[in-house]
């Protein structure tokens, strides 16, 4: 029995529950949101009430304390059902930084409210317009001023900033030239956004090719209480990095779910659509891209399970988590391409949902980490090739 199969059995009940919930949010719901570029408020509410959004929060704080593979099963099932779980994965992994590095007081203050849905922690402010992937060169600063920090600068692609109560913000507290290494001197803050809006925090939405509620965020002498510093000052980069493996696994699980959705759609249509007096799926030219995408998806699924297994055992899973993200993003994109091609002209019609999912799954080649940066990680850290940047 493959790892992926045993994982499926382990979480069969959760998968059934998520599938039933998602059945109330069909293609028409997601199409309407996509058209209006609207946040999935009712869907997030339903997931929160059912406890799925608090999957990784320990039971003592009101969550269900599931291991990472359980959260991955939730994410995969949402995507496989045709939904868009972006808000969910964000809350799951952003919360992880608070859980691992927050003080007891911070955890007691925020985690139970996040678990109950009273507070949303779905905004993650790392990327900046000028520094891009080179996080250590980010320019947003946080300067200590009595019992506050004064934050100045700008973030871009801060998704769900308008719909989140809390943001995890990475800012420079020691100038790069004075820091011991280029990744030292960065710190993480919990920003209470409702409080901050209009008092040094401005949010401007960015309309993108798919519905992602993403924004640019401006800080102009925003006062953040010193007690909202997460962990130690200057160690923020490490805190963000420590959450990356979990994030990669969750995103990879989403891609596997997307790939399954595209493959199911393509197979059903290929059996049904008759051209030249026979189903198009009888032609190997139609079969093979779908079969290849299926094989890619299964390989990715095994790597996701392996990365999650290592993560849960407390072992280093950097290589596997990155490979899972790479393989799964490639599999979902191959499946998307095969699905559009199989549907011919109908693949472009909104009511089939394929063009929407096609746009949505394209993101994973770029965000939250681009394919090139994963290849570069593997080349340098796994294969020992010379460092390129
Ligand atoms: C819809 C959306 C939502 C997002 N949500 C968030 C969010 O909530 N929070 C957040 O902080 N960020 C978010 N991001 C940002 C995302 O993480 C970045 O877009 C991504 O990391 C790439 O950074 P960049 O866009 O600055 O590209 P750049 O760093 O400018 O890179 C551009 C291209 O060049 C390539 N490249 C760069 N350097 C190298 C190199 N040395 N070798 C080879 N190739 C290289 C990259 O792979 C990429 O393809 C989001 C982005 C999008 C589009």
Short mmCIF file of C-alpha atoms and ligand atoms in Angstrom, two decimals:
data_model
loop_
_atom_site.label_atom_id
_atom_site.label_comp_id
_atom_site.label_asym_id
_atom_site.label_seq_id
_atom_site.Cartn_x
_atom_site.Cartn_y
_atom_site.Cartn_z
CA UNK A 1 0.00 0.00 0.00
CA UNK A 2 1.42 3.40 -0.95
CA UNK A 3 1.92 6.12 1.62
CA UNK A 4 -0.64 8.24 -0.18
CA UNK A 5 -3.23 5.47 0.09
CA UNK A 6 -2.66 4.89 3.78
CA UNK A 7 -2.91 8.66 4.35
CA UNK A 8 -6.22 8.61 2.49
CA UNK A 9 -7.57 6.01 4.88
CA UNK A 10 -6.22 7.84 7.92
CA UNK A 11 -8.17 10.97 7.08
CA UNK A 12 -11.14 9.41 5.28
CA UNK A 13 -13.61 10.91 7.75
CA UNK A 14 -12.12 14.38 7.47
CA UNK A 15 -12.07 14.17 3.70
CA UNK A 16 -15.74 13.11 3.68
CA UNK A 17 -16.66 16.00 5.98
CA UNK A 18 -14.81 18.58 3.89
CA UNK A 19 -16.30 17.14 0.70
CA UNK A 20 -19.82 17.45 2.12
CA UNK A 21 -19.17 21.02 3.21
CA UNK A 22 -17.74 21.93 -0.19
CA UNK A 23 -20.84 20.50 -1.90
CA UNK A 24 -22.69 23.56 -0.55
CA UNK A 25 -20.25 25.83 -2.40
CA UNK A 26 -20.47 24.76 -6.02
CA UNK A 27 -19.13 26.22 -9.23
CA UNK A 28 -21.75 29.00 -9.30
CA UNK A 29 -20.57 30.25 -5.88
CA UNK A 30 -16.89 30.40 -6.93
CA UNK A 31 -17.76 31.88 -10.34
CA UNK A 32 -19.70 34.70 -8.71
CA UNK A 33 -16.83 35.50 -6.35
CA UNK A 34 -14.37 35.33 -9.23
CA UNK A 35 -16.46 37.74 -11.29
CA UNK A 36 -16.74 40.20 -8.36
CA UNK A 37 -13.20 39.53 -7.06
CA UNK A 38 -14.85 38.94 -3.68
CA UNK A 39 -13.58 37.22 -0.53
CA UNK A 40 -15.23 33.82 0.20
CA UNK A 41 -16.81 34.99 3.48
CA UNK A 42 -19.51 32.30 3.74
CA UNK A 43 -17.10 29.49 2.82
CA UNK A 44 -14.49 30.61 5.37
CA UNK A 45 -17.25 30.93 7.99
CA UNK A 46 -18.51 27.41 7.28
CA UNK A 47 -14.99 25.95 7.45
CA UNK A 48 -14.30 27.80 10.71
CA UNK A 49 -17.54 26.61 12.28
CA UNK A 50 -16.79 23.04 11.27
CA UNK A 51 -13.36 23.39 12.93
CA UNK A 52 -11.30 22.78 9.77
CA UNK A 53 -9.59 26.15 9.84
CA UNK A 54 -8.28 25.48 13.33
CA UNK A 55 -6.91 22.07 12.30
CA UNK A 56 -3.33 22.86 13.34
CA UNK A 57 -4.12 24.86 16.49
CA UNK A 58 -3.50 22.72 19.60
CA UNK A 59 -6.54 21.54 21.52
CA UNK A 60 -5.58 23.60 24.59
CA UNK A 61 -6.22 26.74 22.50
CA UNK A 62 -9.50 25.50 21.05
CA UNK A 63 -8.21 23.88 17.85
CA UNK A 64 -8.19 20.24 16.80
CA UNK A 65 -4.41 19.73 17.06
CA UNK A 66 -4.14 17.72 13.85
CA UNK A 67 -0.74 16.85 12.41
CA UNK A 68 0.36 18.56 9.18
CA UNK A 69 -0.82 15.64 7.04
CA UNK A 70 -4.36 16.19 8.39
CA UNK A 71 -4.29 19.85 7.36
CA UNK A 72 -2.88 18.80 3.97
CA UNK A 73 -5.81 16.38 3.54
CA UNK A 74 -8.23 19.27 4.21
CA UNK A 75 -6.52 21.55 1.67
CA UNK A 76 -6.32 18.85 -1.00
CA UNK A 77 -10.01 18.00 -0.59
CA UNK A 78 -11.11 21.65 -0.92
CA UNK A 79 -9.21 22.01 -4.19
CA UNK A 80 -10.32 18.60 -5.47
CA UNK A 81 -13.91 19.72 -4.92
CA UNK A 82 -13.33 22.71 -7.21
CA UNK A 83 -12.99 25.30 -4.44
CA UNK A 84 -10.26 27.78 -3.62
CA UNK A 85 -8.66 27.28 -0.22
CA UNK A 86 -6.18 30.17 -0.31
CA UNK A 87 -7.64 31.87 2.78
CA UNK A 88 -7.48 28.56 4.65
CA UNK A 89 -3.88 27.64 3.95
CA UNK A 90 -2.83 31.18 4.83
CA UNK A 91 -4.44 30.98 8.23
CA UNK A 92 -3.02 27.51 8.82
CA UNK A 93 0.61 28.35 8.18
CA UNK A 94 0.71 31.99 9.29
CA UNK A 95 -0.68 30.81 12.61
CA UNK A 96 2.25 28.36 12.83
CA UNK A 97 4.75 31.20 13.40
CA UNK A 98 2.70 32.46 16.35
CA UNK A 99 2.41 28.96 17.73
CA UNK A 100 6.14 28.21 17.52
CA UNK A 101 7.64 31.57 18.40
CA UNK A 102 4.93 33.54 20.23
CA UNK A 103 5.07 34.14 23.99
CA UNK A 104 2.56 32.40 26.25
CA UNK A 105 0.74 35.71 26.59
CA UNK A 106 0.53 36.20 22.81
CA UNK A 107 -0.68 32.64 22.28
CA UNK A 108 -3.31 32.96 25.03
CA UNK A 109 -4.45 36.31 23.60
CA UNK A 110 -4.79 35.32 19.96
CA UNK A 111 -4.98 31.56 19.37
CA UNK A 112 -8.39 30.83 21.00
CA UNK A 113 -9.94 33.72 19.05
CA UNK A 114 -8.36 32.53 15.82
CA UNK A 115 -9.67 29.01 16.51
CA UNK A 116 -13.21 30.28 17.18
CA UNK A 117 -13.19 32.54 14.13
CA UNK A 118 -13.46 35.75 16.20
CA UNK A 119 -10.14 36.84 14.68
CA UNK A 120 -8.71 36.10 11.25
CA UNK A 121 -4.95 35.81 10.90
CA UNK A 122 -4.68 35.49 7.14
CA UNK A 123 -2.32 38.29 6.08
CA UNK A 124 1.38 37.75 5.72
CA UNK A 125 3.50 40.80 4.85
CA UNK A 126 6.88 39.67 3.52
CA UNK A 127 7.23 40.50 -0.20
CA UNK A 128 8.19 44.06 -1.18
CA UNK A 129 8.10 45.72 -4.61
CA UNK A 130 11.81 46.49 -4.87
CA UNK A 131 13.41 43.42 -3.24
CA UNK A 132 11.13 40.60 -4.51
CA UNK A 133 12.44 37.14 -3.72
CA UNK A 134 15.55 38.58 -2.08
CA UNK A 135 13.86 38.87 1.32
CA UNK A 136 17.00 39.94 3.17
CA UNK A 137 17.02 43.18 1.11
CA UNK A 138 13.55 44.25 2.19
CA UNK A 139 13.29 47.94 3.08
CA UNK A 140 10.39 48.23 5.52
CA UNK A 141 11.82 49.33 8.86
CA UNK A 142 10.60 49.06 12.45
CA UNK A 143 12.38 51.48 14.82
CA UNK A 144 11.99 51.16 18.57
CA UNK A 145 10.39 54.24 20.12
CA UNK A 146 9.68 53.76 23.84
CA UNK A 147 7.18 50.94 24.27
CA UNK A 148 6.32 50.93 20.57
CA UNK A 149 7.96 50.33 17.20
CA UNK A 150 7.47 52.83 14.40
CA UNK A 151 6.97 51.02 11.09
CA UNK A 152 7.67 52.67 7.72
CA UNK A 153 7.74 51.15 4.25
CA UNK A 154 5.66 49.16 1.81
CA UNK A 155 4.66 45.57 1.14
CA UNK A 156 3.19 44.15 -2.04
CA UNK A 157 1.05 41.07 -2.71
CA UNK A 158 -0.17 41.08 0.87
CA UNK A 159 -3.13 38.84 0.23
CA UNK A 160 -6.36 39.16 2.24
CA UNK A 161 -5.14 42.31 4.06
CA UNK A 162 -8.62 43.80 3.75
CA UNK A 163 -10.24 40.70 5.21
CA UNK A 164 -7.88 39.81 8.01
CA UNK A 165 -7.84 41.17 11.56
CA UNK A 166 -4.18 40.35 12.10
CA UNK A 167 -1.10 40.49 9.90
CA UNK A 168 2.26 38.91 10.45
CA UNK A 169 4.78 41.50 9.30
CA UNK A 170 8.49 41.09 8.56
CA UNK A 171 10.46 44.33 8.92
CA UNK A 172 14.07 45.38 9.40
CA UNK A 173 14.99 46.40 12.94
CA UNK A 174 18.77 46.59 12.34
CA UNK A 175 20.13 48.08 9.10
CA UNK A 176 21.55 45.40 6.79
CA UNK A 177 25.04 46.92 6.88
CA UNK A 178 25.09 46.77 10.70
CA UNK A 179 23.67 43.23 11.00
CA UNK A 180 25.98 40.24 11.60
CA UNK A 181 24.65 38.48 8.47
CA UNK A 182 22.29 39.63 5.73
CA UNK A 183 19.43 37.65 7.24
CA UNK A 184 19.98 38.97 10.78
CA UNK A 185 18.25 42.14 11.94
CA UNK A 186 14.80 41.29 10.61
CA UNK A 187 11.90 40.98 13.05
CA UNK A 188 8.34 39.68 12.97
CA UNK A 189 5.40 41.64 14.38
CA UNK A 190 1.74 40.90 14.91
CA UNK A 191 -0.12 43.91 13.51
CA UNK A 192 -3.69 44.44 14.67
CA UNK A 193 -5.00 45.76 11.38
CA UNK A 194 -8.40 47.11 12.40
CA UNK A 195 -6.65 49.23 15.01
CA UNK A 196 -3.94 50.36 12.57
CA UNK A 197 -6.09 51.22 9.54
CA UNK A 198 -6.00 54.97 8.91
CA UNK A 199 -3.40 55.44 11.65
CA UNK A 200 -0.31 54.73 9.57
CA UNK A 201 -1.63 51.71 7.64
CA UNK A 202 -3.11 52.05 4.16
CA UNK A 203 -4.29 49.10 2.04
CA UNK A 204 -4.72 49.28 -1.72
CA UNK A 205 -6.21 46.29 -3.58
CA UNK A 206 -4.48 44.90 -6.68
CA UNK A 207 -6.74 43.37 -9.32
CA UNK A 208 -5.11 40.16 -10.53
CA UNK A 209 -5.85 37.48 -13.14
CA UNK A 210 -7.62 35.41 -10.51
CA UNK A 211 -9.61 36.10 -7.36
CA UNK A 212 -7.03 36.35 -4.59
CA UNK A 213 -7.89 39.51 -2.58
CA UNK A 214 -4.30 40.62 -2.85
CA UNK A 215 -3.14 44.15 -1.99
CA UNK A 216 -0.30 46.57 -1.50
CA UNK A 217 0.14 47.86 2.01
CA UNK A 218 1.76 51.13 3.05
CA UNK A 219 3.18 51.92 6.49
CA UNK A 220 3.68 55.54 7.48
CA UNK A 221 4.86 55.84 11.09
CA UNK A 222 2.55 53.01 12.09
CA UNK A 223 2.87 52.45 15.87
CA UNK A 224 3.04 48.78 16.80
CA UNK A 225 3.21 47.97 20.55
CA UNK A 226 6.56 46.40 21.51
CA UNK A 227 4.64 43.52 23.11
CA UNK A 228 3.56 42.53 19.56
CA UNK A 229 7.12 41.62 18.59
CA UNK A 230 7.17 37.86 17.94
CA UNK A 231 10.07 36.08 19.65
CA UNK A 232 13.39 37.90 19.74
CA UNK A 233 14.22 41.08 17.86
CA UNK A 234 16.46 40.41 14.85
CA UNK A 235 15.61 36.71 14.49
CA UNK A 236 12.53 37.15 12.30
CA UNK A 237 13.99 35.70 9.13
CA UNK A 238 14.64 32.41 10.92
CA UNK A 239 11.07 32.37 12.27
CA UNK A 240 9.65 32.86 8.78
CA UNK A 241 11.96 30.21 7.32
CA UNK A 242 10.97 27.70 9.99
CA UNK A 243 7.38 27.87 8.76
CA UNK A 244 8.25 27.49 5.11
CA UNK A 245 8.36 23.70 5.02
CA UNK A 246 4.83 23.43 6.42
CA UNK A 247 3.69 26.04 3.93
CA UNK A 248 5.25 24.16 1.01
CA UNK A 249 3.53 20.91 2.06
CA UNK A 250 0.12 22.59 2.34
CA UNK A 251 0.47 24.35 -1.02
CA UNK A 252 1.65 21.12 -2.63
CA UNK A 253 -1.42 19.32 -1.25
CA UNK A 254 -3.59 22.03 -2.83
CA UNK A 255 -1.89 21.50 -6.16
CA UNK A 256 -2.50 17.75 -5.91
CA UNK A 257 -6.19 18.54 -5.25
CA UNK A 258 -6.31 20.85 -8.27
CA UNK A 259 -4.65 18.19 -10.44
CA UNK A 260 -7.26 15.62 -9.34
CA UNK A 261 -10.09 18.05 -10.16
CA UNK A 262 -8.70 18.72 -13.66
CA UNK A 263 -8.07 15.02 -14.31
CA UNK A 264 -11.60 14.02 -13.17
CA UNK A 265 -13.11 16.69 -15.44
CA UNK A 266 -10.95 15.74 -18.41
CA UNK A 267 -11.66 12.01 -18.07
CA UNK A 268 -15.42 12.51 -17.74
CA UNK A 269 -15.56 14.81 -20.76
CA UNK A 270 -13.28 12.60 -22.88
CA UNK A 271 -15.63 9.65 -22.29
CA UNK A 272 -18.71 11.67 -23.08
CA UNK A 273 -17.82 13.94 -25.97
CA UNK A 274 -18.38 12.28 -29.33
CA UNK A 275 -16.60 13.59 -32.44
CA UNK A 276 -16.17 11.56 -35.65
CA UNK A 277 -18.73 9.09 -34.24
CA UNK A 278 -16.63 8.04 -31.25
CA UNK A 279 -15.71 9.41 -27.83
CA UNK A 280 -12.70 11.71 -28.10
CA UNK A 281 -11.17 9.73 -25.19
CA UNK A 282 -10.75 6.78 -27.54
CA UNK A 283 -7.98 8.70 -29.31
CA UNK A 284 -4.59 8.20 -27.73
CA UNK A 285 -3.71 11.78 -28.61
CA UNK A 286 -6.39 12.78 -26.10
CA UNK A 287 -5.66 10.02 -23.57
CA UNK A 288 -1.93 10.44 -23.20
CA UNK A 289 -1.68 14.00 -21.80
CA UNK A 290 -4.32 13.07 -19.18
CA UNK A 291 -2.53 9.81 -18.32
CA UNK A 292 0.80 11.64 -18.04
CA UNK A 293 -0.72 14.30 -15.75
CA UNK A 294 -2.18 11.49 -13.62
CA UNK A 295 1.27 9.89 -13.21
CA UNK A 296 2.77 13.28 -12.33
CA UNK A 297 0.03 13.89 -9.77
CA UNK A 298 0.55 10.49 -8.12
CA UNK A 299 4.32 11.05 -7.87
CA UNK A 300 3.71 14.47 -6.34
CA UNK A 301 1.19 12.98 -3.92
CA UNK A 302 3.79 10.50 -2.67
CA UNK A 303 6.32 13.29 -2.16
CA UNK A 304 3.75 15.35 -0.22
CA UNK A 305 3.12 12.35 2.05
CA UNK A 306 6.85 11.80 2.53
CA UNK A 307 7.51 15.47 3.35
CA UNK A 308 4.63 15.48 5.85
CA UNK A 309 5.88 12.22 7.41
CA UNK A 310 9.36 13.68 7.95
CA UNK A 311 7.92 16.97 9.24
CA UNK A 312 5.76 15.14 11.76
CA UNK A 313 8.74 13.03 12.89
CA UNK A 314 10.63 16.25 13.61
CA UNK A 315 13.20 15.46 10.89
CA UNK A 316 14.61 17.89 8.34
CA UNK A 317 12.20 17.88 5.41
CA UNK A 318 13.53 20.91 3.49
CA UNK A 319 14.39 18.93 0.36
CA UNK A 320 11.17 16.88 0.35
CA UNK A 321 8.90 19.86 1.12
CA UNK A 322 10.47 21.84 -1.72
CA UNK A 323 10.32 18.90 -4.13
CA UNK A 324 6.69 18.26 -3.15
CA UNK A 325 5.82 21.88 -4.01
CA UNK A 326 7.75 21.73 -7.30
CA UNK A 327 6.31 18.39 -8.46
CA UNK A 328 2.77 19.20 -7.35
CA UNK A 329 2.74 22.65 -9.00
CA UNK A 330 4.01 21.06 -12.22
CA UNK A 331 1.40 18.28 -11.97
CA UNK A 332 -1.48 20.71 -11.43
CA UNK A 333 -0.32 22.82 -14.35
CA UNK A 334 0.06 19.76 -16.64
CA UNK A 335 -3.41 18.58 -15.60
CA UNK A 336 -4.87 22.06 -16.19
CA UNK A 337 -3.36 22.19 -19.66
CA UNK A 338 -4.61 18.68 -20.51
CA UNK A 339 -8.09 19.55 -19.21
CA UNK A 340 -8.41 22.71 -21.32
CA UNK A 341 -7.14 20.89 -24.39
CA UNK A 342 -9.52 17.96 -23.86
CA UNK A 343 -12.48 20.33 -23.62
CA UNK A 344 -11.58 22.17 -26.82
CA UNK A 345 -13.62 25.39 -27.05
CA UNK A 346 -15.71 24.55 -23.98
CA UNK A 347 -12.56 24.72 -21.85
CA UNK A 348 -12.73 28.49 -22.31
CA UNK A 349 -16.37 28.89 -21.28
CA UNK A 350 -16.81 30.32 -17.76
CA UNK A 351 -19.62 27.95 -16.80
CA UNK A 352 -17.31 24.93 -17.02
CA UNK A 353 -15.07 26.38 -14.26
CA UNK A 354 -11.98 25.12 -16.08
CA UNK A 355 -10.70 28.50 -17.18
CA UNK A 356 -11.12 29.79 -13.59
CA UNK A 357 -9.21 26.88 -12.05
CA UNK A 358 -6.63 27.17 -14.88
CA UNK A 359 -5.95 30.79 -13.90
CA UNK A 360 -5.90 29.91 -10.20
CA UNK A 361 -3.48 27.01 -10.46
CA UNK A 362 -1.01 28.99 -12.60
CA UNK A 363 -0.11 31.01 -9.51
CA UNK A 364 1.72 28.10 -7.90
CA UNK A 365 4.59 28.31 -10.38
CA UNK A 366 5.35 31.76 -8.94
CA UNK A 367 3.97 32.03 -5.40
CA UNK A 368 4.52 31.58 -2.57
CA UNK A 369 7.89 30.60 -4.00
CA UNK A 370 8.81 30.41 -7.65
CA UNK A 371 9.91 27.21 -9.34
CA UNK A 372 13.36 28.64 -10.05
CA UNK A 373 13.99 29.35 -6.40
CA UNK A 374 13.12 25.75 -5.49
CA UNK A 375 15.47 24.44 -8.18
CA UNK A 376 18.15 26.73 -6.84
CA UNK A 377 17.57 25.38 -3.30
CA UNK A 378 17.90 21.79 -4.53
CA UNK A 379 20.99 22.59 -6.60
CA UNK A 380 22.80 24.30 -3.74
CA UNK A 381 21.60 22.58 -0.58
CA UNK A 382 20.93 19.03 -1.80
CA UNK A 383 23.36 18.61 -4.70
CA UNK A 384 26.13 20.81 -3.29
CA UNK A 385 26.46 22.92 -6.44
CA UNK A 386 28.07 26.35 -6.05
CA UNK A 387 25.90 29.07 -4.56
CA UNK A 388 24.58 31.40 -7.26
CA UNK A 389 23.23 34.31 -5.17
C1 LIG B 1 -1.51 36.48 -6.23
C2 LIG B 1 -0.29 36.57 -5.36
C3 LIG B 1 -0.43 36.45 -3.99
C4 LIG B 1 0.68 36.60 -3.15
N1 LIG B 1 0.51 36.60 -1.78
C5 LIG B 1 1.55 36.96 -0.98
C6 LIG B 1 1.36 37.18 0.42
O1 LIG B 1 0.24 37.01 0.95
N2 LIG B 1 2.42 37.61 1.17
C7 LIG B 1 3.65 37.82 0.62
O2 LIG B 1 4.56 38.21 1.35
N3 LIG B 1 3.87 37.60 -0.70
C8 LIG B 1 2.84 37.19 -1.51
N4 LIG B 1 3.05 37.01 -2.85
C9 LIG B 1 4.37 37.28 -3.42
C10 LIG B 1 5.06 36.05 -3.93
O3 LIG B 1 5.56 35.30 -2.87
C11 LIG B 1 6.15 36.54 -4.90
O4 LIG B 1 5.50 37.07 -6.05
C12 LIG B 1 7.11 35.47 -5.27
O5 LIG B 1 7.85 35.07 -4.15
C13 LIG B 1 8.08 35.96 -6.36
O6 LIG B 1 8.62 37.20 -6.01
P1 LIG B 1 8.55 38.43 -7.03
O7 LIG B 1 7.18 38.53 -7.56
O8 LIG B 1 9.12 39.63 -6.39
O9 LIG B 1 9.50 37.98 -8.22
P2 LIG B 1 11.04 38.31 -8.42
O10 LIG B 1 11.81 38.01 -7.19
O11 LIG B 1 11.15 39.67 -9.00
O12 LIG B 1 11.41 37.24 -9.54
C14 LIG B 1 10.89 37.35 -10.88
C15 LIG B 1 11.23 36.07 -11.63
O13 LIG B 1 12.65 35.93 -11.69
C16 LIG B 1 13.04 34.68 -11.14
N5 LIG B 1 14.28 34.85 -10.37
C17 LIG B 1 14.59 35.83 -9.48
N6 LIG B 1 15.84 35.65 -8.98
C18 LIG B 1 16.32 34.52 -9.58
C19 LIG B 1 17.53 33.80 -9.47
N7 LIG B 1 18.51 34.20 -8.67
N8 LIG B 1 17.67 32.69 -10.22
C20 LIG B 1 16.70 32.27 -11.06
N9 LIG B 1 15.51 32.91 -11.19
C21 LIG B 1 15.33 34.02 -10.45
C22 LIG B 1 11.91 34.23 -10.23
O14 LIG B 1 11.86 32.83 -10.17
C23 LIG B 1 10.69 34.83 -10.93
O15 LIG B 1 10.19 33.92 -11.87
C24 LIG B 1 1.97 36.80 -3.71
C25 LIG B 1 2.10 36.88 -5.10
C26 LIG B 1 1.00 36.79 -5.92
C27 LIG B 1 1.18 36.93 -7.42
#
